[in-house]
Amino acid sequence: MASFILPMLFLSTSTIADKLTLKVGDTLTEMSLHNQFNKPLNVTSKTQVLLFSRDMDGGAVIQAAFEQIPADKRPENLVYVADISGMPSLIAKFIAVPKMQDYSFMLGLDREGDITARFPAEKSQATIIKINQLKVISIAYAQDVESLIVQW
């Protein structure tokens, strides 16, 4: 009996997790985060490309792409959001966020991880979510600058 229940329990929790993860066809709600200067950064119905990172390696891919491609050559209505909830708050406050203030681009910071909890992510990769009127039309991942630029 126990051998039957355990696989069913795993199946039901993975099914719940699958339903919670953002997928193509889902609709986002407008969201507002604070950027590295503690100013509002919004994802709205005008946003067309949402770049997302949950770890430092994914963020490094996005940062390198922004450094390589001038702002006027990037897609219009692009927003970058980073989940920094896994970072110790003192490190974020005194080291990471001040360093982010040197970036030539804005990024929305999800400090608690609640706003981006449904966003899909792959370890060490950037997530590219293309949206139209807040409806998700594609989700892709990039582990290097070249593949990110091609997909955004």
PDB file of N, CA and C in Angstrom, residues 67-122:
ATOM      1  N   GLU A  67      25.865  44.981 -21.766  1.00  0.00           N
ATOM      2  CA  GLU A  67      27.141  45.672 -21.981  1.00  0.00           C
ATOM      3  C   GLU A  67      27.563  45.612 -23.446  1.00  0.00           C
ATOM      4  N   GLN A  68      27.195  44.539 -24.119  1.00  0.00           N
ATOM      5  CA  GLN A  68      27.596  44.346 -25.517  1.00  0.00           C
ATOM      6  C   GLN A  68      26.691  45.095 -26.495  1.00  0.00           C
ATOM      7  N   ILE A  69      25.411  45.186 -26.194  1.00  0.00           N
ATOM      8  CA  ILE A  69      24.450  45.787 -27.122  1.00  0.00           C
ATOM      9  C   ILE A  69      24.010  47.155 -26.593  1.00  0.00           C
ATOM     10  N   PRO A  70      24.206  48.223 -27.365  1.00  0.00           N
ATOM     11  CA  PRO A  70      23.776  49.554 -26.915  1.00  0.00           C
ATOM     12  C   PRO A  70      22.257  49.602 -26.703  1.00  0.00           C
ATOM     13  N   ALA A  71      21.823  50.489 -25.832  1.00  0.00           N
ATOM     14  CA  ALA A  71      20.404  50.588 -25.470  1.00  0.00           C
ATOM     15  C   ALA A  71      19.503  50.769 -26.692  1.00  0.00           C
ATOM     16  N   ASP A  72      19.958  51.535 -27.674  1.00  0.00           N
ATOM     17  CA  ASP A  72      19.107  51.783 -28.843  1.00  0.00           C
ATOM     18  C   ASP A  72      19.027  50.584 -29.788  1.00  0.00           C
ATOM     19  N   LYS A  73      19.808  49.540 -29.541  1.00  0.00           N
ATOM     20  CA  LYS A  73      19.776  48.322 -30.360  1.00  0.00           C
ATOM     21  C   LYS A  73      19.032  47.178 -29.659  1.00  0.00           C
ATOM     22  N   ARG A  74      18.611  47.404 -28.424  1.00  0.00           N
ATOM     23  CA  ARG A  74      17.861  46.393 -27.668  1.00  0.00           C
ATOM     24  C   ARG A  74      16.391  46.467 -28.053  1.00  0.00           C
ATOM     25  N   PRO A  75      15.659  45.375 -27.826  1.00  0.00           N
ATOM     26  CA  PRO A  75      14.220  45.415 -28.131  1.00  0.00           C
ATOM     27  C   PRO A  75      13.517  46.526 -27.341  1.00  0.00           C
ATOM     28  N   GLU A  76      12.521  47.129 -27.990  1.00  0.00           N
ATOM     29  CA  GLU A  76      11.706  48.108 -27.271  1.00  0.00           C
ATOM     30  C   GLU A  76      10.879  47.380 -26.228  1.00  0.00           C
ATOM     31  N   ASN A  77      10.519  48.090 -25.200  1.00  0.00           N
ATOM     32  CA  ASN A  77       9.645  47.560 -24.153  1.00  0.00           C
ATOM     33  C   ASN A  77      10.207  46.295 -23.508  1.00  0.00           C
ATOM     34  N   LEU A  78      11.504  46.313 -23.260  1.00  0.00           N
ATOM     35  CA  LEU A  78      12.196  45.222 -22.586  1.00  0.00           C
ATOM     36  C   LEU A  78      12.344  45.590 -21.111  1.00  0.00           C
ATOM     37  N   VAL A  79      12.057  44.629 -20.242  1.00  0.00           N
ATOM     38  CA  VAL A  79      12.212  44.834 -18.802  1.00  0.00           C
ATOM     39  C   VAL A  79      13.025  43.668 -18.255  1.00  0.00           C
ATOM     40  N   TYR A  80      13.971  43.978 -17.385  1.00  0.00           N
ATOM     41  CA  TYR A  80      14.789  42.957 -16.730  1.00  0.00           C
ATOM     42  C   TYR A  80      14.422  42.908 -15.255  1.00  0.00           C
ATOM     43  N   VAL A  81      14.119  41.696 -14.789  1.00  0.00           N
ATOM     44  CA  VAL A  81      13.749  41.464 -13.392  1.00  0.00           C
ATOM     45  C   VAL A  81      14.659  40.374 -12.832  1.00  0.00           C
ATOM     46  N   ALA A  82      15.166  40.592 -11.622  1.00  0.00           N
ATOM     47  CA  ALA A  82      16.030  39.615 -10.959  1.00  0.00           C
ATOM     48  C   ALA A  82      15.449  39.251  -9.602  1.00  0.00           C
ATOM     49  N   ASP A  83      15.418  37.962  -9.320  1.00  0.00           N
ATOM     50  CA  ASP A  83      15.022  37.469  -8.002  1.00  0.00           C
ATOM     51  C   ASP A  83      16.285  37.404  -7.154  1.00  0.00           C
ATOM     52  N   ILE A  84      16.377  38.294  -6.181  1.00  0.00           N
ATOM     53  CA  ILE A  84      17.564  38.298  -5.312  1.00  0.00           C
ATOM     54  C   ILE A  84      17.207  37.806  -3.906  1.00  0.00           C
ATOM     55  N   SER A  85      16.080  37.117  -3.790  1.00  0.00           N
ATOM     56  CA  SER A  85      15.624  36.674  -2.471  1.00  0.00           C
ATOM     57  C   SER A  85      16.564  35.656  -1.833  1.00  0.00           C
ATOM     58  N   GLY A  86      17.328  34.928  -2.631  1.00  0.00           N
ATOM     59  CA  GLY A  86      18.256  33.946  -2.084  1.00  0.00           C
ATOM     60  C   GLY A  86      19.537  34.563  -1.535  1.00  0.00           C
ATOM     61  N   MET A  87      19.715  35.839  -1.792  1.00  0.00           N
ATOM     62  CA  MET A  87      20.920  36.532  -1.341  1.00  0.00           C
ATOM     63  C   MET A  87      20.717  37.014   0.107  1.00  0.00           C
ATOM     64  N   PRO A  88      21.678  36.806   0.964  1.00  0.00           N
ATOM     65  CA  PRO A  88      21.550  37.338   2.330  1.00  0.00           C
ATOM     66  C   PRO A  88      21.288  38.847   2.287  1.00  0.00           C
ATOM     67  N   SER A  89      20.352  39.311   3.097  1.00  0.00           N
ATOM     68  CA  SER A  89      19.921  40.715   3.017  1.00  0.00           C
ATOM     69  C   SER A  89      21.052  41.710   3.258  1.00  0.00           C
ATOM     70  N   LEU A  90      21.975  41.398   4.147  1.00  0.00           N
ATOM     71  CA  LEU A  90      23.089  42.330   4.385  1.00  0.00           C
ATOM     72  C   LEU A  90      24.012  42.419   3.175  1.00  0.00           C
ATOM     73  N   ILE A  91      24.244  41.278   2.512  1.00  0.00           N
ATOM     74  CA  ILE A  91      25.057  41.264   1.287  1.00  0.00           C
ATOM     75  C   ILE A  91      24.352  42.087   0.214  1.00  0.00           C
ATOM     76  N   ALA A  92      23.042  41.866   0.066  1.00  0.00           N
ATOM     77  CA  ALA A  92      22.283  42.624  -0.927  1.00  0.00           C
ATOM     78  C   ALA A  92      22.361  44.118  -0.651  1.00  0.00           C
ATOM     79  N   LYS A  93      22.113  44.493   0.582  1.00  0.00           N
ATOM     80  CA  LYS A  93      22.037  45.911   0.948  1.00  0.00           C
ATOM     81  C   LYS A  93      23.376  46.640   0.838  1.00  0.00           C
ATOM     82  N   PHE A  94      24.430  46.007   1.302  1.00  0.00           N
ATOM     83  CA  PHE A  94      25.706  46.722   1.389  1.00  0.00           C
ATOM     84  C   PHE A  94      26.700  46.429   0.267  1.00  0.00           C
ATOM     85  N   ILE A  95      26.484  45.340  -0.469  1.00  0.00           N
ATOM     86  CA  ILE A  95      27.449  44.991  -1.518  1.00  0.00           C
ATOM     87  C   ILE A  95      26.783  44.891  -2.893  1.00  0.00           C
ATOM     88  N   ALA A  96      25.822  43.984  -3.033  1.00  0.00           N
ATOM     89  CA  ALA A  96      25.269  43.686  -4.362  1.00  0.00           C
ATOM     90  C   ALA A  96      24.494  44.850  -4.970  1.00  0.00           C
ATOM     91  N   VAL A  97      23.525  45.392  -4.246  1.00  0.00           N
ATOM     92  CA  VAL A  97      22.721  46.481  -4.807  1.00  0.00           C
ATOM     93  C   VAL A  97      23.568  47.722  -5.086  1.00  0.00           C
ATOM     94  N   PRO A  98      24.470  48.135  -4.200  1.00  0.00           N
ATOM     95  CA  PRO A  98      25.341  49.267  -4.574  1.00  0.00           C
ATOM     96  C   PRO A  98      26.158  48.991  -5.842  1.00  0.00           C
ATOM     97  N   LYS A  99      26.616  47.754  -6.016  1.00  0.00           N
ATOM     98  CA  LYS A  99      27.347  47.413  -7.240  1.00  0.00           C
ATOM     99  C   LYS A  99      26.420  47.506  -8.456  1.00  0.00           C
ATOM    100  N   MET A 100      25.164  47.104  -8.292  1.00  0.00           N
ATOM    101  CA  MET A 100      24.185  47.174  -9.387  1.00  0.00           C
ATOM    102  C   MET A 100      23.921  48.618  -9.799  1.00  0.00           C
ATOM    103  N   GLN A 101      24.163  49.561  -8.923  1.00  0.00           N
ATOM    104  CA  GLN A 101      23.950  50.971  -9.256  1.00  0.00           C
ATOM    105  C   GLN A 101      24.972  51.471 -10.276  1.00  0.00           C
ATOM    106  N   ASP A 102      26.024  50.698 -10.514  1.00  0.00           N
ATOM    107  CA  ASP A 102      26.994  51.041 -11.551  1.00  0.00           C
ATOM    108  C   ASP A 102      26.569  50.547 -12.936  1.00  0.00           C
ATOM    109  N   TYR A 103      25.534  49.707 -12.994  1.00  0.00           N
ATOM    110  CA  TYR A 103      25.076  49.176 -14.284  1.00  0.00           C
ATOM    111  C   TYR A 103      24.533  50.306 -15.150  1.00  0.00           C
ATOM    112  N   SER A 104      24.636  50.127 -16.444  1.00  0.00           N
ATOM    113  CA  SER A 104      24.118  51.114 -17.399  1.00  0.00           C
ATOM    114  C   SER A 104      22.666  50.830 -17.767  1.00  0.00           C
ATOM    115  N   PHE A 105      22.022  49.945 -17.025  1.00  0.00           N
ATOM    116  CA  PHE A 105      20.632  49.555 -17.290  1.00  0.00           C
ATOM    117  C   PHE A 105      19.902  49.410 -15.962  1.00  0.00           C
ATOM    118  N   MET A 106      18.579  49.445 -16.051  1.00  0.00           N
ATOM    119  CA  MET A 106      17.744  49.283 -14.862  1.00  0.00           C
ATOM    120  C   MET A 106      17.307  47.823 -14.749  1.00  0.00           C
ATOM    121  N   LEU A 107      17.205  47.361 -13.522  1.00  0.00           N
ATOM    122  CA  LEU A 107      16.648  46.037 -13.293  1.00  0.00           C
ATOM    123  C   LEU A 107      15.746  46.079 -12.075  1.00  0.00           C
ATOM    124  N   GLY A 108      14.606  45.411 -12.196  1.00  0.00           N
ATOM    125  CA  GLY A 108      13.676  45.310 -11.084  1.00  0.00           C
ATOM    126  C   GLY A 108      14.155  44.225 -10.143  1.00  0.00           C
ATOM    127  N   LEU A 109      14.134  44.508  -8.848  1.00  0.00           N
ATOM    128  CA  LEU A 109      14.640  43.566  -7.852  1.00  0.00           C
ATOM    129  C   LEU A 109      13.491  42.976  -7.049  1.00  0.00           C
ATOM    130  N   ASP A 110      13.351  41.669  -7.128  1.00  0.00           N
ATOM    131  CA  ASP A 110      12.385  40.964  -6.291  1.00  0.00           C
ATOM    132  C   ASP A 110      13.153  40.488  -5.066  1.00  0.00           C
ATOM    133  N   ARG A 111      13.070  41.253  -4.015  1.00  0.00           N
ATOM    134  CA  ARG A 111      13.850  40.974  -2.803  1.00  0.00           C
ATOM    135  C   ARG A 111      13.288  39.827  -1.976  1.00  0.00           C
ATOM    136  N   GLU A 112      11.991  39.590  -2.084  1.00  0.00           N
ATOM    137  CA  GLU A 112      11.351  38.532  -1.288  1.00  0.00           C
ATOM    138  C   GLU A 112      11.107  37.257  -2.097  1.00  0.00           C
ATOM    139  N   GLY A 113      11.122  37.349  -3.411  1.00  0.00           N
ATOM    140  CA  GLY A 113      10.894  36.187  -4.264  1.00  0.00           C
ATOM    141  C   GLY A 113       9.430  35.895  -4.527  1.00  0.00           C
ATOM    142  N   ASP A 114       8.529  36.698  -3.963  1.00  0.00           N
ATOM    143  CA  ASP A 114       7.097  36.455  -4.130  1.00  0.00           C
ATOM    144  C   ASP A 114       6.606  36.819  -5.529  1.00  0.00           C
ATOM    145  N   ILE A 115       7.044  37.938  -6.041  1.00  0.00           N
ATOM    146  CA  ILE A 115       6.541  38.435  -7.321  1.00  0.00           C
ATOM    147  C   ILE A 115       6.959  37.508  -8.465  1.00  0.00           C
ATOM    148  N   THR A 116       8.159  36.962  -8.386  1.00  0.00           N
ATOM    149  CA  THR A 116       8.676  36.126  -9.475  1.00  0.00           C
ATOM    150  C   THR A 116       8.614  34.635  -9.171  1.00  0.00           C
ATOM    151  N   ALA A 117       7.905  34.257  -8.135  1.00  0.00           N
ATOM    152  CA  ALA A 117       7.860  32.845  -7.727  1.00  0.00           C
ATOM    153  C   ALA A 117       7.393  31.923  -8.852  1.00  0.00           C
ATOM    154  N   ARG A 118       6.507  32.385  -9.702  1.00  0.00           N
ATOM    155  CA  ARG A 118       5.978  31.560 -10.800  1.00  0.00           C
ATOM    156  C   ARG A 118       6.860  31.580 -12.047  1.00  0.00           C
ATOM    157  N   PHE A 119       7.834  32.483 -12.087  1.00  0.00           N
ATOM    158  CA  PHE A 119       8.666  32.622 -13.284  1.00  0.00           C
ATOM    159  C   PHE A 119       9.544  31.385 -13.451  1.00  0.00           C
ATOM    160  N   PRO A 120       9.564  30.819 -14.648  1.00  0.00           N
ATOM    161  CA  PRO A 120      10.420  29.654 -14.878  1.00  0.00           C
ATOM    162  C   PRO A 120      11.884  30.061 -14.952  1.00  0.00           C
ATOM    163  N   ALA A 121      12.746  29.165 -14.519  1.00  0.00           N
ATOM    164  CA  ALA A 121      14.185  29.430 -14.557  1.00  0.00           C
ATOM    165  C   ALA A 121      14.923  28.112 -14.681  1.00  0.00           C
ATOM    166  N   GLU A 122      16.050  28.165 -15.356  1.00  0.00           N
ATOM    167  CA  GLU A 122      16.973  27.040 -15.442  1.00  0.00           C
ATOM    168  C   GLU A 122      18.271  27.495 -14.792  1.00  0.00           C
TER     169      GLU A 122
END
